[in-house]
Short mmCIF file of C-alpha atoms in Angstrom, two decimals:
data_model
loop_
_atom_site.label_atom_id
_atom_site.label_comp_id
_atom_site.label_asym_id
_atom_site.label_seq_id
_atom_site.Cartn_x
_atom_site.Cartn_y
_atom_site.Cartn_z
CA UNK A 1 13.72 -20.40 0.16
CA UNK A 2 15.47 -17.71 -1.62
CA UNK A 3 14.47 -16.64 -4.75
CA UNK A 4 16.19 -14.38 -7.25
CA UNK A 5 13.93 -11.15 -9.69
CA UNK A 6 14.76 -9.27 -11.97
CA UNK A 7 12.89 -5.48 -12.54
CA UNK A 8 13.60 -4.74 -16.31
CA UNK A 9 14.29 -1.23 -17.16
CA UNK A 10 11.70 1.46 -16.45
CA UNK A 11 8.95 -1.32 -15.32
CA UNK A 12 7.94 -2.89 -12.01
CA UNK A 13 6.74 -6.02 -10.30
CA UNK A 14 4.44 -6.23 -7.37
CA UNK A 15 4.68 -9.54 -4.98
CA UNK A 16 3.92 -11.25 -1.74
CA UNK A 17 6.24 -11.14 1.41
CA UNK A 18 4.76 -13.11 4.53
CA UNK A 19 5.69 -11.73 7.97
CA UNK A 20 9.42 -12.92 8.88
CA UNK A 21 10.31 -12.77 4.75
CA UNK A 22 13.27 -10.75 3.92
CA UNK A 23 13.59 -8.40 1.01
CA UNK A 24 17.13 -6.87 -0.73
CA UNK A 25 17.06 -4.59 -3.43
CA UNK A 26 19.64 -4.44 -5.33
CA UNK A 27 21.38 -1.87 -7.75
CA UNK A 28 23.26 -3.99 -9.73
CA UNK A 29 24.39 -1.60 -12.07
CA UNK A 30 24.73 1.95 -10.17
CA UNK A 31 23.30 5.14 -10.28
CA UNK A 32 19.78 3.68 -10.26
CA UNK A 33 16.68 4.35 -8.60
CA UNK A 34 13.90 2.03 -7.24
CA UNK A 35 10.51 3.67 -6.12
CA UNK A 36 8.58 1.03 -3.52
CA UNK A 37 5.08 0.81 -2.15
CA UNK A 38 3.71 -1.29 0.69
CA UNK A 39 0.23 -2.26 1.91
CA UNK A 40 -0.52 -4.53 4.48
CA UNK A 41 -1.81 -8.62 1.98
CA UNK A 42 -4.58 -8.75 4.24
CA UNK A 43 -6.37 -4.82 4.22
CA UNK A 44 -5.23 -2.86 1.22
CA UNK A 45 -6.60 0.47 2.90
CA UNK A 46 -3.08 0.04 5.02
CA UNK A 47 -0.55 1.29 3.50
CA UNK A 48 2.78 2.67 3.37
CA UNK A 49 2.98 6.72 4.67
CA UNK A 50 5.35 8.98 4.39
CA UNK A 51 4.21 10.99 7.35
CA UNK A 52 3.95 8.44 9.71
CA UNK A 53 7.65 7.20 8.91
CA UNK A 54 9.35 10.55 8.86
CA UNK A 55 7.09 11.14 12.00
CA UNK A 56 7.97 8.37 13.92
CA UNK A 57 11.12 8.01 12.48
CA UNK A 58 12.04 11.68 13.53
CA UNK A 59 14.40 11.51 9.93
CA UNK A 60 13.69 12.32 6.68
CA UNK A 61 16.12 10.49 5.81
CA UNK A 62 15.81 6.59 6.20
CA UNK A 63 18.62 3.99 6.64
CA UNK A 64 19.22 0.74 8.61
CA UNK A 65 17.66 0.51 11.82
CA UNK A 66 14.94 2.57 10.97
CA UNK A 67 11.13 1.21 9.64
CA UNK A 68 8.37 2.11 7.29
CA UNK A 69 5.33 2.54 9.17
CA UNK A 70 1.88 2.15 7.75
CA UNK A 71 -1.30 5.05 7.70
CA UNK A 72 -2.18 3.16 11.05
CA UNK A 73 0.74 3.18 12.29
CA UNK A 74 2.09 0.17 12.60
CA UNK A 75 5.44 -0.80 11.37
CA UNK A 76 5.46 -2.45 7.73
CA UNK A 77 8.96 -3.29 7.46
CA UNK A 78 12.35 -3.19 9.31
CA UNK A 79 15.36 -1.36 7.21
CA UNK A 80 18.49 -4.05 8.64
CA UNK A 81 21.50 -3.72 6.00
CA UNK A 82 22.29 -0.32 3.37
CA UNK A 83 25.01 -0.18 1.99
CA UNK A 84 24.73 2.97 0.28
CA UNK A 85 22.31 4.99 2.87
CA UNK A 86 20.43 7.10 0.58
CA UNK A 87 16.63 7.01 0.48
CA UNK A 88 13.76 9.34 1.19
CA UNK A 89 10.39 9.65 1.00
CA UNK A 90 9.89 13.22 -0.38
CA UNK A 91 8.94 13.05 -3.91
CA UNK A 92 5.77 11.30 -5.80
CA UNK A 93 6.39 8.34 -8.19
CA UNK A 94 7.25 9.80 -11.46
CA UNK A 95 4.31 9.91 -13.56
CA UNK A 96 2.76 11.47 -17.11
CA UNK A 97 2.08 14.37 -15.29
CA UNK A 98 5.39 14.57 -14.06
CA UNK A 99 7.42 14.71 -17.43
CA UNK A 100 4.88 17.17 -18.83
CA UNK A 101 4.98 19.88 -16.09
CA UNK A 102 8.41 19.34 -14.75
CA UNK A 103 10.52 18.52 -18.19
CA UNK A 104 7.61 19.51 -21.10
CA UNK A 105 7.66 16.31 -22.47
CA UNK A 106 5.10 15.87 -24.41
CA UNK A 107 3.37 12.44 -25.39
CA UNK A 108 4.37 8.76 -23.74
CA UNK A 109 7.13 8.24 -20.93
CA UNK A 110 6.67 5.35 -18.73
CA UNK A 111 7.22 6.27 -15.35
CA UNK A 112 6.85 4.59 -11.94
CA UNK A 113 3.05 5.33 -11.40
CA UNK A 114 2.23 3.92 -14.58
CA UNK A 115 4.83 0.78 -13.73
CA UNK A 116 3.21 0.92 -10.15
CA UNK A 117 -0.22 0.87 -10.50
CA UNK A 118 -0.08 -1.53 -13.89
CA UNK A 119 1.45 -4.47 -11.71
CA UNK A 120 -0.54 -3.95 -8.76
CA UNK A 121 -4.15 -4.13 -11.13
CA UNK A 122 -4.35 -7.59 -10.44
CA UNK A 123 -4.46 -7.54 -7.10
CA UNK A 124 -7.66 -5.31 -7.24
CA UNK A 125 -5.88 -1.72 -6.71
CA UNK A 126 -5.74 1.52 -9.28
CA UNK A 127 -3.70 4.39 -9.68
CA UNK A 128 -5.50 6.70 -6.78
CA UNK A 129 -4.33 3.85 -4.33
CA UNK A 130 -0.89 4.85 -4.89
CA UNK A 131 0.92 6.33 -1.82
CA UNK A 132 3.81 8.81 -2.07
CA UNK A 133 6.58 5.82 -2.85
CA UNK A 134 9.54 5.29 -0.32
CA UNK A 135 12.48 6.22 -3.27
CA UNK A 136 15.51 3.83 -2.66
CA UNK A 137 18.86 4.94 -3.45
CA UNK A 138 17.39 8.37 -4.73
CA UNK A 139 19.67 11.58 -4.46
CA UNK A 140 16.99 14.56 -3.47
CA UNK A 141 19.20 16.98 -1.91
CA UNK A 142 17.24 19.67 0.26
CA UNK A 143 19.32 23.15 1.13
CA UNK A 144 18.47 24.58 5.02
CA UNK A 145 15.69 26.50 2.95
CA UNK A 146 14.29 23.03 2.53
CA UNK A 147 14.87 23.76 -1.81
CA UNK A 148 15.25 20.47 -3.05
CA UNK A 149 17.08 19.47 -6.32
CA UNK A 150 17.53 15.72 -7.54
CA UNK A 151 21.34 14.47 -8.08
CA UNK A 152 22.54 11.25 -9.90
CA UNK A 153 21.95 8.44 -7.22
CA UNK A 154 25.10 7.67 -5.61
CA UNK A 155 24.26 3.99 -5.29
CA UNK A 156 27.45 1.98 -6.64
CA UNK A 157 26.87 -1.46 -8.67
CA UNK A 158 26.15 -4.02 -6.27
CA UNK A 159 24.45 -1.52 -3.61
CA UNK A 160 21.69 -3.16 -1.56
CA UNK A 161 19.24 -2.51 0.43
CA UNK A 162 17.45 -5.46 2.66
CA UNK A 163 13.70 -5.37 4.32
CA UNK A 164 12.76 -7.49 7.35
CA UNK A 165 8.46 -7.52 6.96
CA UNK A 166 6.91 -6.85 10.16
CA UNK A 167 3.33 -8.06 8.35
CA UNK A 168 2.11 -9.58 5.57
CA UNK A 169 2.48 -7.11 2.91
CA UNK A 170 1.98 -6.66 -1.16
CA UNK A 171 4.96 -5.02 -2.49
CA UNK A 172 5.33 -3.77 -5.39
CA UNK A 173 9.14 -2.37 -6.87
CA UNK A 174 9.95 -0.13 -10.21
CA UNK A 175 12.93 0.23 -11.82
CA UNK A 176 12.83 3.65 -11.74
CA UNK A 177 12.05 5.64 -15.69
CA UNK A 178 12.87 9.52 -14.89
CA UNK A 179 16.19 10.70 -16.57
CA UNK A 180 17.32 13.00 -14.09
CA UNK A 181 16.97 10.88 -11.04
CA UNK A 182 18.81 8.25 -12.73
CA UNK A 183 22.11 10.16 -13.79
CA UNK A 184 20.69 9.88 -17.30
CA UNK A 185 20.17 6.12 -18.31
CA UNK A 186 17.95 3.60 -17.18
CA UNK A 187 18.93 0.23 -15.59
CA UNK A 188 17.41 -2.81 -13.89
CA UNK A 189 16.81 -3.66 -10.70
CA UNK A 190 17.10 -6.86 -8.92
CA UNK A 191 15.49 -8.13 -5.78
CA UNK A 192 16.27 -11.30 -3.90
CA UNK A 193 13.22 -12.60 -1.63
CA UNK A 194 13.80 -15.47 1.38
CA UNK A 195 10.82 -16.78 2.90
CA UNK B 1 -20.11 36.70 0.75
CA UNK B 2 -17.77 36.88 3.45
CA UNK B 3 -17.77 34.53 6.63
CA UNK B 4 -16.09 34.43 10.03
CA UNK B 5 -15.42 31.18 11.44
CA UNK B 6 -13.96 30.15 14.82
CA UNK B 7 -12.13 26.61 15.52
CA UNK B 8 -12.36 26.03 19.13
CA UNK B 9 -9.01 24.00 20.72
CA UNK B 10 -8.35 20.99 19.84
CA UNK B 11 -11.14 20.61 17.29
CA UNK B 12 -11.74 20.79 13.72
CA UNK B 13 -14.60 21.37 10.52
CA UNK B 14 -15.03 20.47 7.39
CA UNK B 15 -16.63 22.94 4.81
CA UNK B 16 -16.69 23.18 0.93
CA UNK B 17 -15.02 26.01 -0.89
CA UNK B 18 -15.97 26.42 -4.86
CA UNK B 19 -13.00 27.17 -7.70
CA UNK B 20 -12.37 31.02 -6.97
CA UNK B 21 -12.99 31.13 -3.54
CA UNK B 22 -10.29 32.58 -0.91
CA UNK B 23 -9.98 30.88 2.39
CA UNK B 24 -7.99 32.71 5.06
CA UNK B 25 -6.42 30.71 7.89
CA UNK B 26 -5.90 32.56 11.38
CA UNK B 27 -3.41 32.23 14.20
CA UNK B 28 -5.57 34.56 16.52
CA UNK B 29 -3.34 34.07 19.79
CA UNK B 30 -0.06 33.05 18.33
CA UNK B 31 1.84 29.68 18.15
CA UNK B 32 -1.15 27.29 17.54
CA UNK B 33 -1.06 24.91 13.96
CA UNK B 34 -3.49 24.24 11.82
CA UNK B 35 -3.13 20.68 9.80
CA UNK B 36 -5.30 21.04 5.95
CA UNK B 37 -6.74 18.47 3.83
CA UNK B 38 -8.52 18.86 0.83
CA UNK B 39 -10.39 16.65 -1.59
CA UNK B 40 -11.96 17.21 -4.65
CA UNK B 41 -15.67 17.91 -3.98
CA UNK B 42 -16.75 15.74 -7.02
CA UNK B 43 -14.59 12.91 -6.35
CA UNK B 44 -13.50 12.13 -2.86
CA UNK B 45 -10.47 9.85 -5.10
CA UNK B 46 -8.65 13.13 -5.88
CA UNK B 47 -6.56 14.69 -2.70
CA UNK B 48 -4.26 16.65 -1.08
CA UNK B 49 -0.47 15.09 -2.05
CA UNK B 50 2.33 15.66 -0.16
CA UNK B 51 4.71 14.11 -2.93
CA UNK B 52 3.24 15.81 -5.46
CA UNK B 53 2.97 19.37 -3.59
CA UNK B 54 7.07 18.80 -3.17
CA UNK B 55 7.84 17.44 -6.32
CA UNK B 56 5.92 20.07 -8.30
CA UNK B 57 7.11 22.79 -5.87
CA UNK B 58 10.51 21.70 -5.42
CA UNK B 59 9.94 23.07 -1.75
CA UNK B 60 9.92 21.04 1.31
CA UNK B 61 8.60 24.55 2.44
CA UNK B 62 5.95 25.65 1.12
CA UNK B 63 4.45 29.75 1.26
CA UNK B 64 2.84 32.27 -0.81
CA UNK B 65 3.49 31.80 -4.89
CA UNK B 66 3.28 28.28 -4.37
CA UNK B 67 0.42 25.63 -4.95
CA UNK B 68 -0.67 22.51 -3.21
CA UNK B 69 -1.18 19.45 -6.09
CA UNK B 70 -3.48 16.54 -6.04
CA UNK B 71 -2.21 12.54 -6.40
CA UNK B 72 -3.38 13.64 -9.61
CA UNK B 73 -1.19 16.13 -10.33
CA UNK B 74 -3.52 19.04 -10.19
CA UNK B 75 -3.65 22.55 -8.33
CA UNK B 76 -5.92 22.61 -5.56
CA UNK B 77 -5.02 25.72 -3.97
CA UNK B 78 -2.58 28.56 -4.43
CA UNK B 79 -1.41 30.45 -1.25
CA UNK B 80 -1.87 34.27 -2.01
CA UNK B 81 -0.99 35.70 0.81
CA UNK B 82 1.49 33.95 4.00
CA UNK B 83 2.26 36.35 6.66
CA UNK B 84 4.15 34.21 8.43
CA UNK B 85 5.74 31.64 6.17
CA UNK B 86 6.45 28.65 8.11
CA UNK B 87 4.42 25.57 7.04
CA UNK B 88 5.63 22.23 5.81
CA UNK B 89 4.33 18.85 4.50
CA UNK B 90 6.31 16.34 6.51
CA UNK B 91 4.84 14.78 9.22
CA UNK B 92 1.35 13.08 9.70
CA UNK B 93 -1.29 14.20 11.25
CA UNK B 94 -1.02 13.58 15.49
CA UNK B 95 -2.99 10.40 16.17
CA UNK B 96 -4.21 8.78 19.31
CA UNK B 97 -0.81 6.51 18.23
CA UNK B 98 1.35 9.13 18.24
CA UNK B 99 0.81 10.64 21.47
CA UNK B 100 1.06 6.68 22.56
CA UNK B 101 4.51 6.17 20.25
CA UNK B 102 6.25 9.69 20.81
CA UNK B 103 4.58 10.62 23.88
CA UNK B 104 4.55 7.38 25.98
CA UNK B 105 0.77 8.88 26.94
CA UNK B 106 -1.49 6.46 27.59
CA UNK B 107 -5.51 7.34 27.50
CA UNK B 108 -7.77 9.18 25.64
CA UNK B 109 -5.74 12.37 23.79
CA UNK B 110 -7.70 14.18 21.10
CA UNK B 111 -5.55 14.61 18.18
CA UNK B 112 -6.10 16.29 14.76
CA UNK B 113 -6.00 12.92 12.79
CA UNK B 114 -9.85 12.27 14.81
CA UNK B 115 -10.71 15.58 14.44
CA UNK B 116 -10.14 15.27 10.39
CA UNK B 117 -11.99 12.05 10.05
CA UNK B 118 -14.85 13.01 12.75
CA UNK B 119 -15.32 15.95 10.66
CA UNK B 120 -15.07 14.51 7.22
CA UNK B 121 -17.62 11.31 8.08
CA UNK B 122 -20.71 13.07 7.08
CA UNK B 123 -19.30 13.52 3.72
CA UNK B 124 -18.75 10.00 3.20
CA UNK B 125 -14.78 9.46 4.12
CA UNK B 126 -13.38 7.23 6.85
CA UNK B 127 -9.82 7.31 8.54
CA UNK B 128 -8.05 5.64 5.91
CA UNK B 129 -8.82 8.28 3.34
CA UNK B 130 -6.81 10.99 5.49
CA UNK B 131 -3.24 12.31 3.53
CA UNK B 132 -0.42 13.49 5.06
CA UNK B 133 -1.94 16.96 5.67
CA UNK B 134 -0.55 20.63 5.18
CA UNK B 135 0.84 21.82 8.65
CA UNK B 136 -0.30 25.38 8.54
CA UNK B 137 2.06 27.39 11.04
CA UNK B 138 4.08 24.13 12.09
CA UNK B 139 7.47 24.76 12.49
CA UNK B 140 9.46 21.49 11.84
CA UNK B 141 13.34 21.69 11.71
CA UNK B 142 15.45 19.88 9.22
CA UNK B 143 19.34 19.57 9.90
CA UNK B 144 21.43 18.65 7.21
CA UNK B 145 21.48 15.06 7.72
CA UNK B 146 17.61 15.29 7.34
CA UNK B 147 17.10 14.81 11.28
CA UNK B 148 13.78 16.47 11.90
CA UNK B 149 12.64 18.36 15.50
CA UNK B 150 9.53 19.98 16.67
CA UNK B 151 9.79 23.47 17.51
CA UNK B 152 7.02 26.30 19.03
CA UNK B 153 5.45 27.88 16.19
CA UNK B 154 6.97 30.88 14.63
CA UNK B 155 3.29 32.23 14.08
CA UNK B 156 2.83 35.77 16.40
CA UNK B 157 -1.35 36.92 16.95
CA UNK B 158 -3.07 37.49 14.06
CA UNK B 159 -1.00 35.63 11.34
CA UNK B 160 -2.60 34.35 8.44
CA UNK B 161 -1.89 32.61 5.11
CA UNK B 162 -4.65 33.03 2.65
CA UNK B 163 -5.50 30.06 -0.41
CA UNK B 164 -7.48 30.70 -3.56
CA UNK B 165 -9.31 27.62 -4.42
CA UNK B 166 -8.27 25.89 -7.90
CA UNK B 167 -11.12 23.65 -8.26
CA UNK B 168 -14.42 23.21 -5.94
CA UNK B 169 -13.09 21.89 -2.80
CA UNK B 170 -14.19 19.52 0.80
CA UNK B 171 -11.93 21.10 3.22
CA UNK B 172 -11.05 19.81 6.49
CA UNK B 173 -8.91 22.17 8.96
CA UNK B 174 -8.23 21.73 12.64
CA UNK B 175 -6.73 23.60 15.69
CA UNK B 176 -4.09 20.90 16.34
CA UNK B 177 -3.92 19.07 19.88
CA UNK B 178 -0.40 18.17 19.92
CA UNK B 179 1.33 19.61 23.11
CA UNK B 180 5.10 19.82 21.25
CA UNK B 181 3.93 21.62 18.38
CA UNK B 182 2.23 24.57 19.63
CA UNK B 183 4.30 25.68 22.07
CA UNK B 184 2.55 23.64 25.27
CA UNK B 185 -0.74 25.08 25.33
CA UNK B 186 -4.18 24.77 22.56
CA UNK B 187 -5.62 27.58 20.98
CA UNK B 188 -8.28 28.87 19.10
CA UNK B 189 -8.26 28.73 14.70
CA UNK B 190 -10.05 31.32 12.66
CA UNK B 191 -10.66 31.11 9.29
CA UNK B 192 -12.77 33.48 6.90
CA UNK B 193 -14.44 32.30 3.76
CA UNK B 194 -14.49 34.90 1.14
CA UNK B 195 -16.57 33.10 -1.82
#
């Protein structure tokens, strides 16, 4: 059965994919990021990790054909269609903390930690559960130095992004609230699951 | 008080460090890594962050002037002193599965991911509380398309990077068993304590 989301601006939604399930994100818009976190429906304390994807991935860059691995290192999900090929796992989900030290913005922003951790409450998780998000259709640029600066995304509208679960996981998806990673205006996000 | 401390190969310890203190990290031999992780000694919650270290840092690369952040978006260390400069945040710690997924090795391999949570048990953490740890002396290449490779350590006998502690500390450190990233043979960490 396929079913069709929508992630309003700067907020998230956390769901169930079984083992088999397919997940596309979509940028329906342009120029807009979507921060994701994984852990494995039956043993939150697996979860999605950067180091063991850009370690067994050998990339730090992540496209189709590669997967997401898991702290135990077993493959969460399979990446099989991109059609705009730009996603990383280098930078945290923006957060309070983020706008204050990086931009000196003081009092409320949402951000993606807040949007992250809000939807996945229910489910029995908090905020320190939170791994470093895999950041799709993100722009960090990194110089030979490894300096890294954060571009407009160069996702067009209609760019995708599809998941094949290797697991049962909990996902949970933001539509991504930081200014500068999102070429200066927020958007939604839509997701299609088939079970 | 100053203390001398020796890491035999392929080995690790865990040791607290209070706000102030300076912990100096030796190469003694030349070409052997060190992986890092720190808590927060009064709540095991707060950790080392990759994301956050890069995001706040803006560094995939990380050397003396700059700070490692918690999930919480907090300085736990500053590096002071970094005589050899190469140490990143991007791949895991080496695992009994990586030596089985890279390696094709099959067996018993001791690794730096069992030396951190060995170490780290009689403080009250387990496996799954490990973070992608600081790779002290680890000299991972980047190409432009974010392809990532192994290399020997740059680190010659006797280098050292030095941290001042932001906050009181549980530190884990180990003398890394990975063949590929230290140049083929194990050696010896040092580290001095200067609290």
């Amino acid at each position: 059965m396929k079913t069709k989301h929508v992630i309003d601006t700067q907020s998230g939604k956390a769901f169930e994919l079984k083992k088999g399930d397919t997940l596309t994100v979509i940028d329906p818009l342009g120029q807009q990021v979507s921060d994701m976190v994984l852990f494995n429906r039956k043993d939150f304390n697996e979860k999605l990790s950067s180091g063991k994807s850009l370690d067994f991935e050998e990339s730090i860059l992540l496209t189709k054909g590669n997967h997401l691995w898991s702290n135990r290192s077993n493959q969460m999900v399979k990446i099989i269609e991109d059609t705009n090929g730009r996603n990383d796992f280098l930078l945290a989900p923006c957060s309070k903390e983020t706008f204050k030290i990086m931009y000196n913005y003081e009092g409320y922003h949402p951000s993606c930690l807040e949007n992250l951790y809000t939807n996945l409450e229910p489910f029995g998780l908090s905020i320190d559960d939170i791994p470093t998000a895999f950041n799709i259709f993100m722009n960090v640029q990194f110089d030979k130095d490894g300096k890294l600066s954060v571009l407009p995304p160069t996702s067009k509208p209609g760019d995708s992004i599809k998941f094949l679960a290797q697991m049962d996981l909990l996902v949970c998806l933001t539509a991504c609230s930081a200014e500068d990673s999102n070429g200066g205006s927020f958007k939604p996000i839509h997701f299609i699951i088939n079970a």
